[in-house]
Coordinates of C-alpha atoms and ligand atoms in Angstrom, one line a residue:
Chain V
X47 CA 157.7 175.3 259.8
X48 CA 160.6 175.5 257.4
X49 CA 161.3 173.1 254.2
X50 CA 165.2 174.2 254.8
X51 CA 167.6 170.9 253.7
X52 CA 170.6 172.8 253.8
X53 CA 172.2 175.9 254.5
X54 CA 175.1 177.1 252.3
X55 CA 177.3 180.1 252.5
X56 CA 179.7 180.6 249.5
X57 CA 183.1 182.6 249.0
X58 CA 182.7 183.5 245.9
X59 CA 180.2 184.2 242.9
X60 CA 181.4 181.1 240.8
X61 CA 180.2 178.6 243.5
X62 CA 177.0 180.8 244.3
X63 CA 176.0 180.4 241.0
X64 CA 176.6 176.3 241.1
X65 CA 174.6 176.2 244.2
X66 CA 171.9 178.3 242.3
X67 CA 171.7 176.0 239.0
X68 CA 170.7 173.1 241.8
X69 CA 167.3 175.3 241.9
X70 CA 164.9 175.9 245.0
X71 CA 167.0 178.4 246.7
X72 CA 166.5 181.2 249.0
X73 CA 169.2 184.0 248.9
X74 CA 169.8 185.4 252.6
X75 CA 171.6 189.0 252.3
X76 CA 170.6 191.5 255.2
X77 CA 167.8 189.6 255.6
X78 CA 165.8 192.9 257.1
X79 CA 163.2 192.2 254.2
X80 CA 163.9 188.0 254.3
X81 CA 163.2 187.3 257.9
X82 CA 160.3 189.7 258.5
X83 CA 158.5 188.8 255.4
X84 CA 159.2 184.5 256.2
X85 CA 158.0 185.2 260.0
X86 CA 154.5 186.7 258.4
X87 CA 154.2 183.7 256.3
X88 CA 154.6 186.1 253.0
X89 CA 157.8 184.2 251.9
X90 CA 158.5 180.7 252.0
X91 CA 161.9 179.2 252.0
X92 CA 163.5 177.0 249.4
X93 CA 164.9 173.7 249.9
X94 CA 168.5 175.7 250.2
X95 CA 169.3 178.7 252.1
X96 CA 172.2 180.7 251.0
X97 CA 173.9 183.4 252.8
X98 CA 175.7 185.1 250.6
X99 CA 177.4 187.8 252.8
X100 CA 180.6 186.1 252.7
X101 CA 181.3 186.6 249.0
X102 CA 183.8 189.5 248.9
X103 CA 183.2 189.8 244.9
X104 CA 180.0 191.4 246.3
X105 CA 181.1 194.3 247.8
X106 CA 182.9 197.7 247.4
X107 CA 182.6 200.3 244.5
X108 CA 184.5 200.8 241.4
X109 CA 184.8 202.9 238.5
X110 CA 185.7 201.7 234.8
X111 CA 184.5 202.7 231.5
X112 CA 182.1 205.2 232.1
X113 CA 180.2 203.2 234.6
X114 CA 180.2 203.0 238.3
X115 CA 179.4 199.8 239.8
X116 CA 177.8 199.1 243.2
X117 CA 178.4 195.6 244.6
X118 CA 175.4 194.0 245.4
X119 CA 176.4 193.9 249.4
X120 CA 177.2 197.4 249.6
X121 CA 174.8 198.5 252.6
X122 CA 172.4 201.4 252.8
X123 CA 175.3 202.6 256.0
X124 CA 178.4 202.4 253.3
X125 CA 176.4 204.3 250.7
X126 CA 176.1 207.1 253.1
X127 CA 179.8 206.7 253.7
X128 CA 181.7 206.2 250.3
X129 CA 183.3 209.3 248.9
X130 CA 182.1 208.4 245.1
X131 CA 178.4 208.1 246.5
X132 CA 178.4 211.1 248.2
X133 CA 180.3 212.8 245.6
X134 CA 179.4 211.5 242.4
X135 CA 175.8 210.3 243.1
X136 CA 174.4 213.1 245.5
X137 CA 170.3 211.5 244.5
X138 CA 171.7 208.2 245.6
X139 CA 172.9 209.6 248.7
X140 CA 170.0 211.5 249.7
X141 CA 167.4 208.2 249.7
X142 CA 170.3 206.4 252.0
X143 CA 169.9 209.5 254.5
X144 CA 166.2 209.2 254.4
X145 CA 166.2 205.3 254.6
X146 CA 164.9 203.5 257.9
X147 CA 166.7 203.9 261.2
X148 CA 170.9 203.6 261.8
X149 CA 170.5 199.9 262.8
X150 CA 168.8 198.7 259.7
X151 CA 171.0 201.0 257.4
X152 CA 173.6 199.0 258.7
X153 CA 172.3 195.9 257.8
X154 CA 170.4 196.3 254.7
X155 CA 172.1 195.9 251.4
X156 CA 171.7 197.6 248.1
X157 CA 171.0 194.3 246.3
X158 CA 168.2 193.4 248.6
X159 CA 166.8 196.5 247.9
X160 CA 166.7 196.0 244.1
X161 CA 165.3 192.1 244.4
X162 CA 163.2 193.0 247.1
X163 CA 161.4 195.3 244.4
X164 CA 159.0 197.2 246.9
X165 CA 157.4 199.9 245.2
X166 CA 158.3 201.9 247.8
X167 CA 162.0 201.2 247.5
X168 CA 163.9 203.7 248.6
X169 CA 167.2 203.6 246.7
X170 CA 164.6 202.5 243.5
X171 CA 163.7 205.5 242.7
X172 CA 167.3 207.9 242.4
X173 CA 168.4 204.8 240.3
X174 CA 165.9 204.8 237.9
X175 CA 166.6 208.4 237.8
X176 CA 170.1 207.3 237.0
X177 CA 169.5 205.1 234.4
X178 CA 170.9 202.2 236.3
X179 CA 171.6 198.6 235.1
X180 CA 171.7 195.3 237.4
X181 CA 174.2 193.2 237.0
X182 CA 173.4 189.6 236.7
X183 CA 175.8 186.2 237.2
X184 CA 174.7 182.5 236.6
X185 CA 176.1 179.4 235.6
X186 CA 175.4 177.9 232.3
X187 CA 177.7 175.5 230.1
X188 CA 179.9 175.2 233.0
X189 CA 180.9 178.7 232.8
X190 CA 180.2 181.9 235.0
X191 CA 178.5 184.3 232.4
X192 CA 176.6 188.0 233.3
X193 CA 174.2 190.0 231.5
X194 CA 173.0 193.9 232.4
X195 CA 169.4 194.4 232.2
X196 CA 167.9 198.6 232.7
X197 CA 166.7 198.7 236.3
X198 CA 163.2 200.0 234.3
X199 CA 163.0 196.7 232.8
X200 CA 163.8 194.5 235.8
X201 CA 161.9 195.7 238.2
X202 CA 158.2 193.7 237.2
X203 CA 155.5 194.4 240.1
X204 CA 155.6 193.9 243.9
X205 CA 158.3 191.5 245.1
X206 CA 158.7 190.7 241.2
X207 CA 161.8 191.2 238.7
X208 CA 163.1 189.9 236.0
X209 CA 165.9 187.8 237.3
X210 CA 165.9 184.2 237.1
X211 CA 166.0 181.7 239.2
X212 CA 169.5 180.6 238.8
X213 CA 171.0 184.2 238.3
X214 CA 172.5 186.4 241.6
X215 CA 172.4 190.0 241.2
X216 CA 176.2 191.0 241.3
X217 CA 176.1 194.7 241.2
X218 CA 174.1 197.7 240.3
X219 CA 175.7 199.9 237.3
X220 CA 175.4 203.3 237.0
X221 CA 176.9 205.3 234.4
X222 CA 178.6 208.7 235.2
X223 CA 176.5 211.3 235.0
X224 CA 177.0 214.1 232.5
X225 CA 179.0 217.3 233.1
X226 CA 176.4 219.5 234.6
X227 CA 173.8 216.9 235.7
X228 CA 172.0 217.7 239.3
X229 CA 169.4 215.5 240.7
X230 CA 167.7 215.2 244.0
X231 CA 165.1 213.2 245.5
X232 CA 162.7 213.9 247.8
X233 CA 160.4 211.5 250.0
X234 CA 157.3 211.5 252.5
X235 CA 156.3 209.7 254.9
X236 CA 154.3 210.2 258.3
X237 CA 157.2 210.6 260.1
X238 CA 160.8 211.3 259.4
X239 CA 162.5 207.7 260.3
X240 CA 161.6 204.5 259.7
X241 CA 158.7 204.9 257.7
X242 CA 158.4 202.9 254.4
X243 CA 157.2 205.8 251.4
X244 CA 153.9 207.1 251.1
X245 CA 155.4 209.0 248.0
X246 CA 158.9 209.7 246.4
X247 CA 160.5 211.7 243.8
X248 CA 163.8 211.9 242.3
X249 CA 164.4 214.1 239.2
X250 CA 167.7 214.9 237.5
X251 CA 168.4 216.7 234.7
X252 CA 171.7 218.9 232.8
X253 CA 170.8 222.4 233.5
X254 CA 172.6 224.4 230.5
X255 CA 172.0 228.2 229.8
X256 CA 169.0 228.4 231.8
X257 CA 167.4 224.9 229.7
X258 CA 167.0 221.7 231.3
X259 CA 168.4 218.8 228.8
X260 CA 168.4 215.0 229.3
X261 CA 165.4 215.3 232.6
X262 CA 165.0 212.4 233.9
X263 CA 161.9 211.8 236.6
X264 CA 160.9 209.0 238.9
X265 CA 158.2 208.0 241.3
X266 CA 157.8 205.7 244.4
X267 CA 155.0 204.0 245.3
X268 CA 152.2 205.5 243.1
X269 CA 152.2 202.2 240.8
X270 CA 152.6 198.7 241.3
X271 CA 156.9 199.5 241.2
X272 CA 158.8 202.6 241.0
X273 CA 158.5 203.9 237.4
X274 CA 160.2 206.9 235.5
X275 CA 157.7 209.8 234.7
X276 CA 157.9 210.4 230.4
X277 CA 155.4 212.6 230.3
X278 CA 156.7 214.9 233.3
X279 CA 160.3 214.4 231.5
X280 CA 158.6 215.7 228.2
X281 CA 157.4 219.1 229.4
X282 CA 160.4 219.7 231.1
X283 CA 162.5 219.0 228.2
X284 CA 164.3 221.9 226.8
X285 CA 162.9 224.5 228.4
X286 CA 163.9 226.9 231.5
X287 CA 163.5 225.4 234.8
X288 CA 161.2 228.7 235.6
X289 CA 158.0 228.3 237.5
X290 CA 155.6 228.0 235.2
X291 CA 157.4 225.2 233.5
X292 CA 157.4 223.7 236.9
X293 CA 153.9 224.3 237.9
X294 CA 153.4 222.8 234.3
X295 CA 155.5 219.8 234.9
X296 CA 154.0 219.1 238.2
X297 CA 150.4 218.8 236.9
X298 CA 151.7 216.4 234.7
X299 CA 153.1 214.4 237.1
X300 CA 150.0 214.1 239.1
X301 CA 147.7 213.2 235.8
X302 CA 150.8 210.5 235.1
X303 CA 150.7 208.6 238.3
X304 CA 148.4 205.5 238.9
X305 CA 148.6 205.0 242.9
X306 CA 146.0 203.2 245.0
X307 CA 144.2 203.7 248.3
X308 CA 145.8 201.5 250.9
X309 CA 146.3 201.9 254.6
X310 CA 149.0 204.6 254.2
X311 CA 147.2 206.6 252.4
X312 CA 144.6 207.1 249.6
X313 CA 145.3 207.8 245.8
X314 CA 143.8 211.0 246.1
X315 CA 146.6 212.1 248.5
X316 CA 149.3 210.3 247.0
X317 CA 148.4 212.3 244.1
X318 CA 148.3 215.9 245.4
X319 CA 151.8 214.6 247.2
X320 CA 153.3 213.7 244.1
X321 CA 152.3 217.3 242.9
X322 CA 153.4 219.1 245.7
X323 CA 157.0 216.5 245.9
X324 CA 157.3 217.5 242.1
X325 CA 157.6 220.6 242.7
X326 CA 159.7 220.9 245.5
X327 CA 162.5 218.7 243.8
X328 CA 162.6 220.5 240.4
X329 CA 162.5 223.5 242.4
X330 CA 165.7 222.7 244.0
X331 CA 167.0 221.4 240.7
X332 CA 166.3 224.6 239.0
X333 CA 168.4 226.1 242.0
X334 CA 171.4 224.2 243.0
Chain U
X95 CA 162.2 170.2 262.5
X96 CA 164.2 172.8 261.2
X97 CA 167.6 172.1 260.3
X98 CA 170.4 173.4 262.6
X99 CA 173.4 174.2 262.5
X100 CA 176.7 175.2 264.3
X101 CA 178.4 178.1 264.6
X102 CA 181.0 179.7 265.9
X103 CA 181.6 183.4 267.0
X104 CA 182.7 186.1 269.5
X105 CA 180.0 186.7 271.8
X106 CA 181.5 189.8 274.9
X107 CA 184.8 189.2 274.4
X108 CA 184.6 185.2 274.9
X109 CA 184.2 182.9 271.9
X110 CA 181.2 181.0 271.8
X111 CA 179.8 177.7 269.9
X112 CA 176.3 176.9 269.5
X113 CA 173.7 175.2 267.2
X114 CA 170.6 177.1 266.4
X115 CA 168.1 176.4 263.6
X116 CA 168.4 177.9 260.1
X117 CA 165.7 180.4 260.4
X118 CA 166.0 181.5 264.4
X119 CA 166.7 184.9 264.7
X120 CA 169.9 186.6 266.6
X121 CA 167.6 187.8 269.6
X122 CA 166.1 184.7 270.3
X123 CA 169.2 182.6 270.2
X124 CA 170.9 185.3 272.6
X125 CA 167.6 185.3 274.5
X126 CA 166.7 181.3 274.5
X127 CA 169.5 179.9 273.7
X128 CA 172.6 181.1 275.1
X129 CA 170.2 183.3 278.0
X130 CA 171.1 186.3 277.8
X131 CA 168.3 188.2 278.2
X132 CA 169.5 191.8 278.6
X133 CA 168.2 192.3 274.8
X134 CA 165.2 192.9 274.7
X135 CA 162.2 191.3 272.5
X136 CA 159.9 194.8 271.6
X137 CA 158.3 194.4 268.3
X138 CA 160.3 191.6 266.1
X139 CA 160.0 193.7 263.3
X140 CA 163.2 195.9 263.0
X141 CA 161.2 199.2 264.3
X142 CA 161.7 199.8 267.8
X143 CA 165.6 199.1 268.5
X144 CA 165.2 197.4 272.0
X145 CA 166.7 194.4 270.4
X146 CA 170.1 196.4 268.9
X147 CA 173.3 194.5 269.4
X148 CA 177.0 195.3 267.6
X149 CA 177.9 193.1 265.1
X150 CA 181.7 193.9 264.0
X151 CA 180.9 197.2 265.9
X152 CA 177.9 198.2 263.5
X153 CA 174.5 198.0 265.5
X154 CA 171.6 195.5 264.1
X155 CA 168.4 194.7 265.0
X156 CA 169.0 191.6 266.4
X157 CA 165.3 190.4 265.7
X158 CA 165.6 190.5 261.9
X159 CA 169.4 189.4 261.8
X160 CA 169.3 185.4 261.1
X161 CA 171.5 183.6 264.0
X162 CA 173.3 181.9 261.6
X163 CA 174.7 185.4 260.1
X164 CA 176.9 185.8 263.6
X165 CA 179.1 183.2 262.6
X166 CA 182.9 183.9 262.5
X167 CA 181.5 188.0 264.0
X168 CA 182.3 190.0 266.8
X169 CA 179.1 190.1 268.8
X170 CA 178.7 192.4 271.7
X171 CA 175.4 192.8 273.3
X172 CA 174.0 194.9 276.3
X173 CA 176.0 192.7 278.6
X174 CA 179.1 193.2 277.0
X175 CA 178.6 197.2 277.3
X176 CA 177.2 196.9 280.8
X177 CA 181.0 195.2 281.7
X178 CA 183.2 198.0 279.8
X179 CA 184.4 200.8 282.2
X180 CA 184.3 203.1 279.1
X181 CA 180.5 203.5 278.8
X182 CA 180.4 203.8 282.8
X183 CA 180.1 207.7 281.9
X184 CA 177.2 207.3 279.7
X185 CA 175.3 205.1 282.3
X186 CA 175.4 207.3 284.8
X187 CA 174.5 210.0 282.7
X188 CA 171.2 208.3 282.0
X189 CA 170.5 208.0 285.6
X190 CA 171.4 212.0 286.3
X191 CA 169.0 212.6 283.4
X192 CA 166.0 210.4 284.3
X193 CA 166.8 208.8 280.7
X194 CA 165.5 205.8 282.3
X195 CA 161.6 204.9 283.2
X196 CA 160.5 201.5 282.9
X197 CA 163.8 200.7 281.4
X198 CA 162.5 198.4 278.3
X199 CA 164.1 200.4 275.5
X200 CA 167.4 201.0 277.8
X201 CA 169.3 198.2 276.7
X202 CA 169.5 198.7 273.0
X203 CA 169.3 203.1 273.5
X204 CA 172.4 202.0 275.5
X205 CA 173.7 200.0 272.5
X206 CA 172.7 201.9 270.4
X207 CA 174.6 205.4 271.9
X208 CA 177.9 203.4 272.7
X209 CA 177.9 203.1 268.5
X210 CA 176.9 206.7 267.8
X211 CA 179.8 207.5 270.4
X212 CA 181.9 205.1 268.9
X213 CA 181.7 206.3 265.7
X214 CA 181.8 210.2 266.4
X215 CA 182.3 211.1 270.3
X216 CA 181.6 214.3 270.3
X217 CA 178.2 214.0 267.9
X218 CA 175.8 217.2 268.5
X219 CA 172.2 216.8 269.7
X220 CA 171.5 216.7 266.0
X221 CA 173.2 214.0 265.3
X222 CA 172.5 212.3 268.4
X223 CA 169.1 212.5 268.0
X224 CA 169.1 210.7 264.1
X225 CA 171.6 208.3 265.9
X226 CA 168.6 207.1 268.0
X227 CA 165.8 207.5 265.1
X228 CA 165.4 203.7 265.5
X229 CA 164.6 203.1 269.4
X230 CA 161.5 203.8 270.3
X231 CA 160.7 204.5 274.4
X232 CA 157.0 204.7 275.3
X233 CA 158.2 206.5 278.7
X234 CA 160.7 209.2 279.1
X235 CA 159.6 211.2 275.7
X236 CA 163.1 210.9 274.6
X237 CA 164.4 214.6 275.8
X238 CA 165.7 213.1 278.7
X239 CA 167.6 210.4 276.4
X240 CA 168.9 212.6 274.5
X241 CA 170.3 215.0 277.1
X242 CA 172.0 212.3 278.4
X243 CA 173.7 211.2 275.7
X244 CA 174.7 215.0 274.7
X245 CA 176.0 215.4 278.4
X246 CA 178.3 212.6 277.2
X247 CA 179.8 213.8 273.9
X248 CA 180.1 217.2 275.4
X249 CA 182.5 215.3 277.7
X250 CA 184.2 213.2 274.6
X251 CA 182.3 210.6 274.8
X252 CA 184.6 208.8 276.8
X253 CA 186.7 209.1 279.8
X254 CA 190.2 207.9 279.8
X255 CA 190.3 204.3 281.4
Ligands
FAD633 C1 162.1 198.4 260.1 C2 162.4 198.4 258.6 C3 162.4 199.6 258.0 C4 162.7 199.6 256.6 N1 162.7 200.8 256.0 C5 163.0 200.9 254.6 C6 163.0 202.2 253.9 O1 162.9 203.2 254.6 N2 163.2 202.1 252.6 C7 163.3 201.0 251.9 O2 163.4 201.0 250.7 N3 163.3 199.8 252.5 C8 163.1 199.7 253.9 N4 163.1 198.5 254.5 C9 163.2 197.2 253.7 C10 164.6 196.6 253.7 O3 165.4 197.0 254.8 C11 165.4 197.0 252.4 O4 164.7 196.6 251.3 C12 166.8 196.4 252.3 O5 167.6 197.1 251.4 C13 166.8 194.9 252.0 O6 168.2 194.5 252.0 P1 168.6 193.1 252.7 O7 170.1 193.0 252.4 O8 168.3 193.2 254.1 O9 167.7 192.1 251.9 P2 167.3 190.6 252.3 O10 166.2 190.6 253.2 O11 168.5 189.8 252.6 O12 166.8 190.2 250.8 C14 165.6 190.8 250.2 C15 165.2 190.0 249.0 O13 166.1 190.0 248.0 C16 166.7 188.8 247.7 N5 168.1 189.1 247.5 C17 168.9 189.8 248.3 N6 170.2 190.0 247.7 C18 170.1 189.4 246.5 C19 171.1 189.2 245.5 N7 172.3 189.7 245.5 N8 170.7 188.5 244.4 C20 169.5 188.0 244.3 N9 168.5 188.1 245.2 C21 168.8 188.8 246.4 C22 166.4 187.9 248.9 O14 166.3 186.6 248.5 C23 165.1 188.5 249.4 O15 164.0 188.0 248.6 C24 162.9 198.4 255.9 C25 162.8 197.2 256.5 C26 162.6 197.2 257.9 C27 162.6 195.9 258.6
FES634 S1 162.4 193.9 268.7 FE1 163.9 194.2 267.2 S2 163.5 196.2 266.5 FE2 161.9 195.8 267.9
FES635 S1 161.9 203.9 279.6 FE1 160.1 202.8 279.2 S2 160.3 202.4 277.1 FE2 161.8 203.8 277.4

């Protein structure tokens, strides 16, 4: 049964955000996440549905000021394919390679991804990692205004951010990353395609004269949304990227995790993962 | 009642108008609405691929695609590949390879190939094999798939019409 009293597919971001102000809406991207979760029942539609994969604001990537941005459309597929992805944000790249299967690569978007706020997301994690901002449009005083918010602090719980009703997520932000920064990321799952994250890792850091500076660590799905790792990032800090550092910094991680049992896996085992995942990535940190 | 609408869109070649609700999926309007029921229904959930169609030549799983989305598209189903000499090679390669059992996945693997070809015709097993990470088969333990497909690339993919 659907409530659905009208469909609506804008052109640009200006009348997406009018249509939003009315309230009650349902935004339709991919919809790999929209129409599996509505057929359960998990979702329920609004009084509007709005497709939105006709606003060409919404896609491609740019560079200015420092900051690459990533247009809310851009799909998991293009990620894989754009030279400044691929180039630029390597950790980015690597989740898109591990994510789902060709077909729903193809279809899924980057902005679902961050709304969608599964603490398994898969592109959630090298984000966080590097220190990305969402990019936020809405309507207010007749006039088309944005604000940034820190992926950290948008991303709330399960299915759960910070935007509001009225605002569409534009773009995701990331700012270049420093001279000398090398990040990877690392997940596991039962098998190697289509399989939504038992764990993930991603940790980047500057590796100068044999120190790590500015680490940055994140984890997937061991907390009710993909969270950065300050504790981990605190031992690591400064100091060689050698194995006892890592061994160190992986024993952290595992005490700094909070997952739960479910039916992929127990806490117990998400935990030793997270250990052994730790490990691997800085390992290949420490050597790239 | 859930509210319909019309669209309008390429479907094979031939453009096509249709209503369909708001919320109906691709597959089932192909399937129930419009009849065409070489894509298959497998799981509904976006895991097993036999539902793939192109969409402005990028395969989907038609099952999690809304219906509406195909409007103003290029749509080209199983049906649409079945009637284009240029994948005549990789058909009959399935058959020399006993890439076909029961033949529920075979649609969308079909689909599915004719975009891995597309986009690289002379992909490696390697690549042939994470081109097809999203069809399952319950039958032919994939080897026989995949040869098939290889046989193909090794050729080029295509043969000159
Ligand atoms: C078989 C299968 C396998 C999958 N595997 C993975 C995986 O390996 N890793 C992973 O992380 N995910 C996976 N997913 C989940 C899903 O594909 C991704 O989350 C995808 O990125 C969602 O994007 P979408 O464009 O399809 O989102 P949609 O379904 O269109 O939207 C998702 C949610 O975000 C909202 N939304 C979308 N765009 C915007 C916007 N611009 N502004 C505001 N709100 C918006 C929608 O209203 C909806 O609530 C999988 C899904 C399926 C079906
Ligand atoms: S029926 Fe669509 S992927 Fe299984
Ligand atoms: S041939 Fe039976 S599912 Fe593949």
């Amino acid at each position: 049964m659907s409530a659905i009293e009208r469909y609506e597919v804008p052109r640009d971001v200006e009348t997406a955000a009018e249509i939003l102000r009315g309230g009650a809406v349902t935004i339709l991207a991919g919809g790999t996440d929209l129409m599996p979760q509505s057929k359960a029942g998990r979702v329920s539609f609004g009084k509007v549905l709005m497709n939105i994969r006709r606003i060409p604001e919404l896609m491609g990537v740019a560079e200015a000021d420092g900051m690459i941005r990533i247009g809310a459309l851009t799909s998991i597929a293009d990620l894989l394919e754009l030279d400044t992805v691929g180039r630029r944000l390597p950790v980015l790249w690597q989740a898109a390679d591990q994510f789902a299967s060709g077909q729903i690569r193809n279809m899924g978007t980057i902005g679902g991804n961050i709304c969608n706020a599964s603490p398994a997301g898969d592109t959630l994690v090298p984000l966080l990692v590097l220190n990305a901002e969402v990019e936020l449009a809405s309507k207010a005083g007749g006039r088309l205004v944005t604000r940034r918010v820190p992926l950290r602090d948008f991303l709330l719980g399960p299915g759960r951010t910070a935007r509001r009703p009225e605002e569409l997520l534009t773009a995701v932000a990331v700012p270049v990353p420093p001279d000398g920064f090398r990040a990877r990321f690392a997940k596991l799952g039962t098998r190697p395609a289509l399989d939504i994250s038992t764990v993930s890792v991603a940790v980047g850091a500057v590796v100068r004269g044999g120190a790590a500076e500015d680490v940055r660590v994140a984890f997937g799905a061991v907390a009710p949304r993909p969270i950065r790792g300050p504790r981990t990032e605190a031992t690591l800090d400064g100091r060689p990227l050698a194995k006892a550092v890592i061994d160190a910094a992986a024993e952290v991680a595992h005490d700094e995790v909070t997952p739960i049992d479910d039916v992929r896996a127990t806490a117990w085992y998400r935990r030793q993962m997270i250990h052994n995942l730790t490990k691997e990535v800085l390992s290949h940190v420490a050597a790239a | 009642m859930s509210l319909l609408r019309e669209i309008r869109f390429t479907l094979n070649g031939v453009a096509r108008q249709v209503s369909v609700p708001v919320t109906m999926t691709a597959l089932a309007m192909l399937r129930d609405v419009l009849h065409l029921t070489g894509t298959k229904y497998g799981c509904g959930e976006g895991e097993c691929g036999a539902c793939t169609i192109l969409v402005d030549g990028r395969s989907v799983n038609s099952c999690v695609m809304f219906a509406v989305d195909c409007d103003g598209r290029q749509v080209t189903t199983i049906e649409g590949i079945a009637a284009d000499a240029q994948w005549q090679p990789l058909r009959e390669s399935l058959v020399e390879h006993g890439g076909v059992q029961c033949g529920f996945c075979t649609p969308g693997m079909v689909v599915q190939a004719s975009h891995v070809l597309s986009r690289d015709p002379h992909a490696d097993r390697q690549a042939i094999k994470r081109g097809l990470e999203g069809n399952l088969c319950r039958c032919t333990g994939y080897k026989k798939i995949v040869d098939a497909v290889v046989a193909v690339a090794d050729a080029g993919g295509k043969v000159a019409p």
